[in-house]
RNA sequence: GGCCCGGUGGCAGAGUGGCCAUGCAGAGGACUGCAAAUCCUCGUACGUCGGUUCGAUUCCGGCCCGGGCCUCCA
């Protein structure tokens, strides 16, 4: 199976060729933990989870290393700590826990390694020392800055020239910078702020250096895939590349750079600064299922912008209902899940999840139409195989269809169904329909079939 | 100002130089005591103006509209 991925570095789709097929290495920029994750934060997690699943499928589960960091030191965290008086450790432990819970609810596999910035400060210091030694960084007023003009081909990822950046500069340039584009590697901390000792005094790392340090340490100086949101192309990823390549003297940092499009609300970017976001946590609290949120996120191609709405999640839930209804009909058939070539090819073609999903729908139709056990087994195996790559349909069908909603006890519902059955046998259809309507009013839908009556929640 | 994405049927959303996406919603039919579910059938979709072509939604160019990055941001 040939995997094609759109590489931001070249702005084109490329055949994916791992550096070492025995250990395919991917790094995804993780969250800064100071608050609940919003849907926009969840998108790269879900999209690149599909990539992780694909790579594991193609190269084998033990031949892929997925690293996703946690940024647990940052000015926003410090600001939150100062505001509430809660310690940084306490804030990051709590919010990282929320993050784990929410991403698990979305069916995202945990990464193989989840390094935290605070655990890698010595490596960051070492990297900065190397950059200074090689003339790519300089110290100024207790800061250490990356010397952008020293790098010949800076700007490859974002396709920006130094001139462009000066022309478009919207920021006040700090007086100690030699060049406006120079960025911070290390900055001083005040006495009351967290800090680490360094050759340049007590301080803390700049934003970009942690990813260079952690990816270099865990995945090596050059690895396969680096991914994140489209807004990270500049400056974050551009600067990571500058740091890592200049420190290591390597031609590339990662071979393939992948970027997911934005989650939007009414056609506008969802972001904390705009205040138009909703969190995964609050959607789960409202009763939306994590799997439905996941499917909503996967219903558009990962590089396209996507408008996430409650209606959209509801639509995704309806699709899952269709899948689970079909699976519930064949729950007694044991199969070995294996994706069809079509589904696999769709996902391998730069993660075309909407196309894969449409294939899954056709498999459901096939499954519903199947008359022989053999046909049903083939369709079920294919459906589950594709679903596994997408990270959906992992639940027990009956549980999916019957859980959630009101607190009606299953035994009570079964009793009602029995009463209705008796009424039907006695041809008392008025009573039978009354029971059915009564249940429907409570969100319980009945379905009669030759094999009996089943129920599900609306 | 520089760089970069989009505009597909009522909605969501793939894709393709000539024929089917798919799901939801809608119409009709089969099945059902009636429903639900399921299956079958259906709807002159590709922003706009030109160009290339036997033929363009798909390639090229202009225009209009929307969005993003250039500052923290997934």
Coordinates of N, CA and C in Angstrom, one line a residue, chain A residues 258-401:
Chain A
X258 N 2.9 18.1 7.9 CA 1.5 18.0 7.7 C 0.7 19.1 8.5
X259 N -0.2 19.7 7.9 CA -1.0 20.7 8.7 C -2.5 20.6 8.5
X260 N -3.2 20.6 9.6 CA -4.6 20.5 9.5 C -5.2 21.9 9.4
X261 N -6.4 22.0 8.7 CA -7.1 23.2 8.5 C -7.8 23.6 9.8
X262 N -8.4 24.7 9.8 CA -9.1 25.2 11.1 C -10.4 24.7 11.3
X263 N -10.8 24.6 12.5 CA -12.2 24.4 12.9 C -12.8 25.8 12.9
X264 N -13.9 26.0 12.2 CA -14.5 27.3 12.2 C -15.9 27.3 12.8
X265 N -16.3 28.5 13.2 CA -17.7 28.7 13.7 C -18.2 29.8 12.8
X266 N -19.3 29.5 12.1 CA -19.9 30.4 11.2 C -18.9 31.0 10.2
X267 N -18.0 30.1 9.7 CA -17.1 30.6 8.7 C -15.9 31.3 9.2
X268 N -15.8 31.4 10.5 CA -14.6 32.1 11.1 C -13.8 31.1 12.0
X269 N -12.5 31.3 12.0 CA -11.7 30.5 12.8 C -12.1 30.5 14.3
X270 N -12.1 29.3 14.8 CA -12.5 29.1 16.2 C -11.2 29.4 17.0
X271 N -11.2 30.3 18.0 CA -10.0 30.5 18.8 C -10.4 31.1 20.1
X272 N -9.5 31.0 21.0 CA -9.7 31.5 22.3 C -9.7 33.0 22.3
X273 N -8.9 33.6 21.4 CA -8.8 35.1 21.4 C -10.1 35.7 20.8
X274 N -10.8 34.9 19.9 CA -12.0 35.4 19.4 C -13.2 35.1 20.3
X275 N -13.0 34.1 21.2 CA -14.0 33.7 22.1 C -15.2 32.9 21.5
X276 N -15.0 32.5 20.3 CA -16.1 31.8 19.7 C -15.9 30.3 19.7
X277 N -15.3 29.8 20.8 CA -15.0 28.3 20.8 C -16.0 27.6 21.7
X278 N -16.1 26.3 21.5 CA -16.6 25.5 22.6 C -15.7 24.3 22.8
X279 N -15.7 23.8 24.1 CA -14.8 22.8 24.5 C -15.4 21.4 24.3
X280 N -14.5 20.5 24.1 CA -14.9 19.1 24.0 C -15.6 18.7 25.3
X281 N -15.1 19.2 26.4 CA -15.7 18.9 27.7 C -17.2 19.3 27.8
X282 N -17.5 20.5 27.3 CA -18.8 21.0 27.5 C -19.8 20.2 26.5
X283 N -19.3 19.8 25.3 CA -20.1 19.1 24.4 C -20.4 17.7 25.0
X284 N -19.4 17.1 25.7 CA -19.7 15.8 26.3 C -20.7 16.0 27.5
X285 N -20.5 17.1 28.2 CA -21.5 17.3 29.3 C -22.9 17.5 28.8
X286 N -23.0 18.1 27.6 CA -24.3 18.3 27.0 C -24.9 17.0 26.5
X287 N -24.2 15.9 26.5 CA -24.7 14.6 26.1 C -24.3 14.2 24.7
X288 N -23.5 15.0 24.0 CA -23.0 14.5 22.7 C -21.9 13.4 23.0
X289 N -21.9 12.4 22.1 CA -21.0 11.3 22.3 C -19.6 11.7 21.7
X290 N -18.6 11.3 22.4 CA -17.3 11.5 21.9 C -17.1 11.0 20.5
X291 N -17.7 9.8 20.2 CA -17.5 9.2 18.9 C -18.2 10.0 17.8
X292 N -19.3 10.6 18.1 CA -20.0 11.5 17.2 C -19.2 12.7 16.9
X293 N -18.6 13.3 17.9 CA -17.7 14.5 17.8 C -16.5 14.1 16.9
X294 N -16.0 12.9 17.1 CA -14.9 12.5 16.3 C -15.3 12.4 14.8
X295 N -16.4 11.7 14.6 CA -16.8 11.5 13.2 C -17.1 12.9 12.5
X296 N -17.7 13.8 13.3 CA -17.9 15.1 12.7 C -16.6 15.8 12.3
X297 N -15.6 15.6 13.1 CA -14.3 16.1 12.7 C -13.6 15.4 11.5
X298 N -14.0 14.2 11.3 CA -13.4 13.4 10.2 C -14.3 13.5 8.9
X299 N -15.4 14.2 9.0 CA -16.3 14.2 7.9 C -15.9 15.2 6.8
X300 N -14.9 16.0 7.1 CA -14.3 16.8 6.1 C -12.8 16.4 6.0
X301 N -12.2 16.7 4.8 CA -10.8 16.4 4.7 C -10.0 17.2 5.7
X302 N -8.9 16.7 6.2 CA -8.2 17.4 7.3 C -7.6 18.7 6.9
X303 N -7.3 18.9 5.6 CA -6.7 20.2 5.2 C -7.7 21.2 4.9
X304 N -9.0 20.8 4.8 CA -10.1 21.8 4.6 C -10.5 22.4 5.9
X305 N -11.0 23.7 5.8 CA -11.6 24.2 7.0 C -12.9 23.4 7.3
X306 N -13.3 23.4 8.5 CA -14.6 22.7 8.8 C -15.3 23.5 9.9
X307 N -16.6 23.6 9.6 CA -17.5 24.3 10.5 C -18.1 23.2 11.4
X308 N -17.8 23.3 12.7 CA -18.3 22.3 13.6 C -19.5 23.0 14.3
X309 N -20.7 22.3 14.2 CA -21.9 22.8 14.8 C -22.5 21.7 15.6
X310 N -23.4 22.0 16.4 CA -24.1 20.9 17.2 C -25.0 20.1 16.2
X311 N -25.5 20.8 15.1 CA -26.2 20.0 14.1 C -25.3 19.1 13.4
X312 N -24.1 19.5 13.1 CA -23.1 18.6 12.4 C -22.8 17.4 13.3
X313 N -22.7 17.6 14.6 CA -22.4 16.5 15.4 C -23.6 15.5 15.5
X314 N -24.8 16.1 15.5 CA -26.0 15.3 15.5 C -26.1 14.5 14.2
X315 N -25.7 15.1 13.1 CA -25.7 14.4 11.8 C -24.7 13.2 11.9
X316 N -23.5 13.5 12.5 CA -22.5 12.4 12.6 C -23.1 11.3 13.5
X317 N -23.8 11.7 14.5 CA -24.5 10.7 15.4 C -25.5 9.8 14.6
X318 N -26.2 10.4 13.7 CA -27.2 9.7 12.9 C -26.5 8.7 12.0
X319 N -25.3 9.1 11.5 CA -24.5 8.2 10.7 C -24.1 7.0 11.5
X320 N -23.6 7.3 12.7 CA -23.1 6.2 13.6 C -24.3 5.3 13.9
X321 N -25.5 5.8 14.1 CA -26.7 5.0 14.4 C -26.9 4.0 13.3
X322 N -26.7 4.5 12.1 CA -26.9 3.6 10.9 C -25.9 2.5 10.9
X323 N -24.7 2.8 11.2 CA -23.6 1.8 11.3 C -23.9 0.8 12.4
X324 N -24.2 1.3 13.5 CA -24.5 0.4 14.7 C -25.7 -0.4 14.5
X325 N -26.8 0.1 13.9 CA -28.0 -0.7 13.6 C -27.6 -1.9 12.8
X326 N -26.8 -1.6 11.7 CA -26.4 -2.7 10.8 C -25.6 -3.7 11.6
X327 N -24.7 -3.3 12.4 CA -23.9 -4.2 13.2 C -24.6 -5.0 14.2
X328 N -25.7 -4.3 14.8 CA -26.5 -5.0 15.8 C -27.2 -6.2 15.2
X329 N -27.5 -6.1 13.9 CA -28.2 -7.2 13.3 C -27.3 -8.5 13.1
X330 N -26.0 -8.2 13.1 CA -25.1 -9.3 12.9 C -24.1 -9.5 14.1
X331 N -24.6 -9.1 15.3 CA -23.7 -9.1 16.4 C -23.2 -10.5 16.8
X332 N -23.9 -11.5 16.3 CA -23.5 -12.9 16.7 C -22.5 -13.5 15.7
X333 N -22.2 -12.7 14.7 CA -21.2 -13.2 13.7 C -19.8 -12.8 14.1
X334 N -18.9 -13.8 14.3 CA -17.5 -13.5 14.6 C -16.8 -13.3 13.3
X335 N -16.1 -12.2 13.2 CA -15.3 -11.9 12.0 C -13.9 -11.4 12.4
X336 N -13.0 -11.5 11.5 CA -11.7 -10.8 11.7 C -11.7 -9.5 10.8
X337 N -11.7 -8.4 11.5 CA -11.8 -7.1 10.8 C -10.6 -6.9 9.9
X338 N -10.9 -6.5 8.7 CA -9.9 -6.1 7.7 C -10.5 -5.1 6.7
X339 N -9.8 -4.0 6.5 CA -10.3 -3.0 5.6 C -10.3 -3.4 4.2
X340 N -11.2 -2.9 3.4 CA -11.2 -3.2 2.0 C -10.0 -2.3 1.3
X341 N -9.6 -2.7 0.2 CA -8.6 -1.9 -0.5 C -9.1 -0.5 -0.8
X342 N -10.4 -0.4 -1.1 CA -10.9 1.0 -1.3 C -10.8 1.9 -0.1
X343 N -11.2 1.4 1.0 CA -11.1 2.2 2.2 C -9.7 2.5 2.6
X344 N -8.8 1.5 2.5 CA -7.4 1.7 2.8 C -6.8 2.7 1.9
X345 N -7.1 2.6 0.6 CA -6.6 3.5 -0.4 C -7.0 4.9 -0.2
X346 N -8.3 5.1 0.2 CA -8.8 6.4 0.5 C -8.0 7.1 1.6
X347 N -7.8 6.3 2.7 CA -7.1 6.9 3.8 C -5.6 7.1 3.5
X348 N -5.1 6.2 2.7 CA -3.7 6.3 2.3 C -3.5 7.4 1.4
X349 N -4.5 7.9 0.8 CA -4.4 9.1 -0.2 C -4.6 10.3 0.6
X350 N -3.5 10.7 1.4 CA -3.5 11.9 2.2 C -4.7 12.0 3.1
X351 N -5.0 10.9 3.7 CA -6.1 10.8 4.7 C -7.5 11.3 4.2
X352 N -7.9 10.8 3.1 CA -9.2 11.2 2.6 C -10.3 10.5 3.4
X353 N -10.5 11.0 4.6 CA -11.5 10.3 5.5 C -13.0 10.4 5.0
X354 N -13.4 11.5 4.3 CA -14.7 11.6 3.8 C -15.0 10.5 2.8
X355 N -14.0 10.3 1.9 CA -14.2 9.2 0.9 C -14.2 7.8 1.6
X356 N -13.4 7.6 2.5 CA -13.4 6.4 3.3 C -14.7 6.1 3.9
X357 N -15.3 7.2 4.5 CA -16.5 7.1 5.1 C -17.7 6.7 4.2
X358 N -17.6 7.3 3.0 CA -18.6 7.0 2.0 C -18.5 5.5 1.6
X359 N -17.3 5.0 1.6 CA -17.1 3.5 1.3 C -17.7 2.7 2.4
X360 N -17.6 3.2 3.6 CA -18.1 2.5 4.8 C -19.7 2.4 4.7
X361 N -20.2 3.5 4.2 CA -21.7 3.6 4.0 C -22.1 2.6 3.0
X362 N -21.4 2.4 1.9 CA -21.7 1.4 0.9 C -21.6 0.0 1.5
X363 N -20.6 -0.2 2.4 CA -20.5 -1.5 3.0 C -21.7 -1.8 3.9
X364 N -22.2 -0.7 4.5 CA -23.4 -0.9 5.4 C -24.6 -1.4 4.5
X365 N -24.8 -0.7 3.4 CA -25.8 -1.1 2.5 C -25.7 -2.6 2.1
X366 N -24.5 -2.9 1.8 CA -24.2 -4.3 1.4 C -24.5 -5.3 2.5
X367 N -24.1 -4.9 3.7 CA -24.4 -5.7 4.9 C -25.9 -5.8 5.1
X368 N -26.6 -4.7 5.0 CA -28.1 -4.8 5.2 C -28.8 -5.6 4.1
X369 N -28.2 -5.7 2.9 CA -28.8 -6.4 1.8 C -28.4 -7.9 1.8
X370 N -27.3 -8.2 2.5 CA -26.8 -9.6 2.5 C -27.8 -10.6 3.0
X371 N -27.9 -11.7 2.2 CA -28.8 -12.7 2.6 C -28.1 -13.9 3.2
X372 N -27.0 -14.2 2.8 CA -26.3 -15.4 3.3 C -25.3 -15.0 4.5
X373 N -25.0 -15.9 5.3 CA -24.1 -15.7 6.4 C -22.7 -15.3 5.9
X374 N -22.3 -15.9 4.8 CA -21.0 -15.7 4.2 C -20.9 -14.2 3.8
X375 N -22.0 -13.8 3.1 CA -22.0 -12.4 2.6 C -21.9 -11.4 3.8
X376 N -22.7 -11.7 4.8 CA -22.7 -10.9 6.0 C -21.4 -10.8 6.6
X377 N -20.7 -11.9 6.7 CA -19.4 -11.9 7.4 C -18.4 -11.1 6.6
X378 N -18.4 -11.2 5.3 CA -17.5 -10.4 4.5 C -17.7 -8.9 4.7
X379 N -19.0 -8.5 4.6 CA -19.3 -7.1 4.8 C -19.0 -6.6 6.2
X380 N -19.3 -7.4 7.2 CA -19.0 -6.9 8.5 C -17.5 -6.8 8.8
X381 N -16.8 -7.8 8.3 CA -15.3 -7.7 8.5 C -14.7 -6.5 7.8
X382 N -15.3 -6.2 6.6 CA -14.8 -5.0 5.9 C -15.2 -3.7 6.6
X383 N -16.4 -3.7 7.0 CA -16.9 -2.5 7.7 C -16.1 -2.2 9.0
X384 N -15.9 -3.2 9.8 CA -15.1 -3.0 11.0 C -13.7 -2.7 10.8
X385 N -13.1 -3.3 9.7 CA -11.7 -3.1 9.4 C -11.5 -1.6 9.0
X386 N -12.4 -1.1 8.2 CA -12.3 0.3 7.8 C -12.5 1.2 9.0
X387 N -13.5 0.8 9.8 CA -13.9 1.6 11.0 C -12.7 1.7 12.0
X388 N -11.9 0.7 12.1 CA -10.8 0.7 13.0 C -9.8 1.7 12.5
X389 N -9.6 1.8 11.2 CA -8.6 2.8 10.7 C -9.1 4.2 11.0
X390 N -10.4 4.4 11.0 CA -11.0 5.7 11.2 C -11.1 5.9 12.8
X391 N -11.0 4.9 13.5 CA -11.2 5.0 14.9 C -12.6 5.1 15.4
X392 N -13.5 4.5 14.6 CA -14.9 4.5 15.0 C -15.5 3.1 15.1
X393 N -16.7 3.0 15.6 CA -17.4 1.7 15.8 C -16.7 0.7 16.7
X394 N -16.1 1.2 17.7 CA -15.4 0.3 18.6 C -16.3 -0.2 19.8
X395 N -17.5 0.4 19.8 CA -18.4 0.0 20.9 C -19.3 -1.1 20.6
X396 N -19.9 -1.7 21.6 CA -20.9 -2.7 21.5 C -22.2 -2.1 20.9
X397 N -22.7 -2.6 19.7 CA -23.8 -2.0 19.0 C -25.0 -1.8 19.9
X398 N -25.4 -2.8 20.7 CA -26.6 -2.7 21.5 C -26.4 -1.6 22.5
X399 N -25.2 -1.5 23.1 CA -24.9 -0.5 24.1 C -25.0 0.9 23.5
X400 N -24.4 1.0 22.3 CA -24.5 2.3 21.6 C -25.9 2.7 21.4
X401 N -26.7 1.8 20.9 CA -28.1 2.2 20.6 C -29.0 2.4 21.8

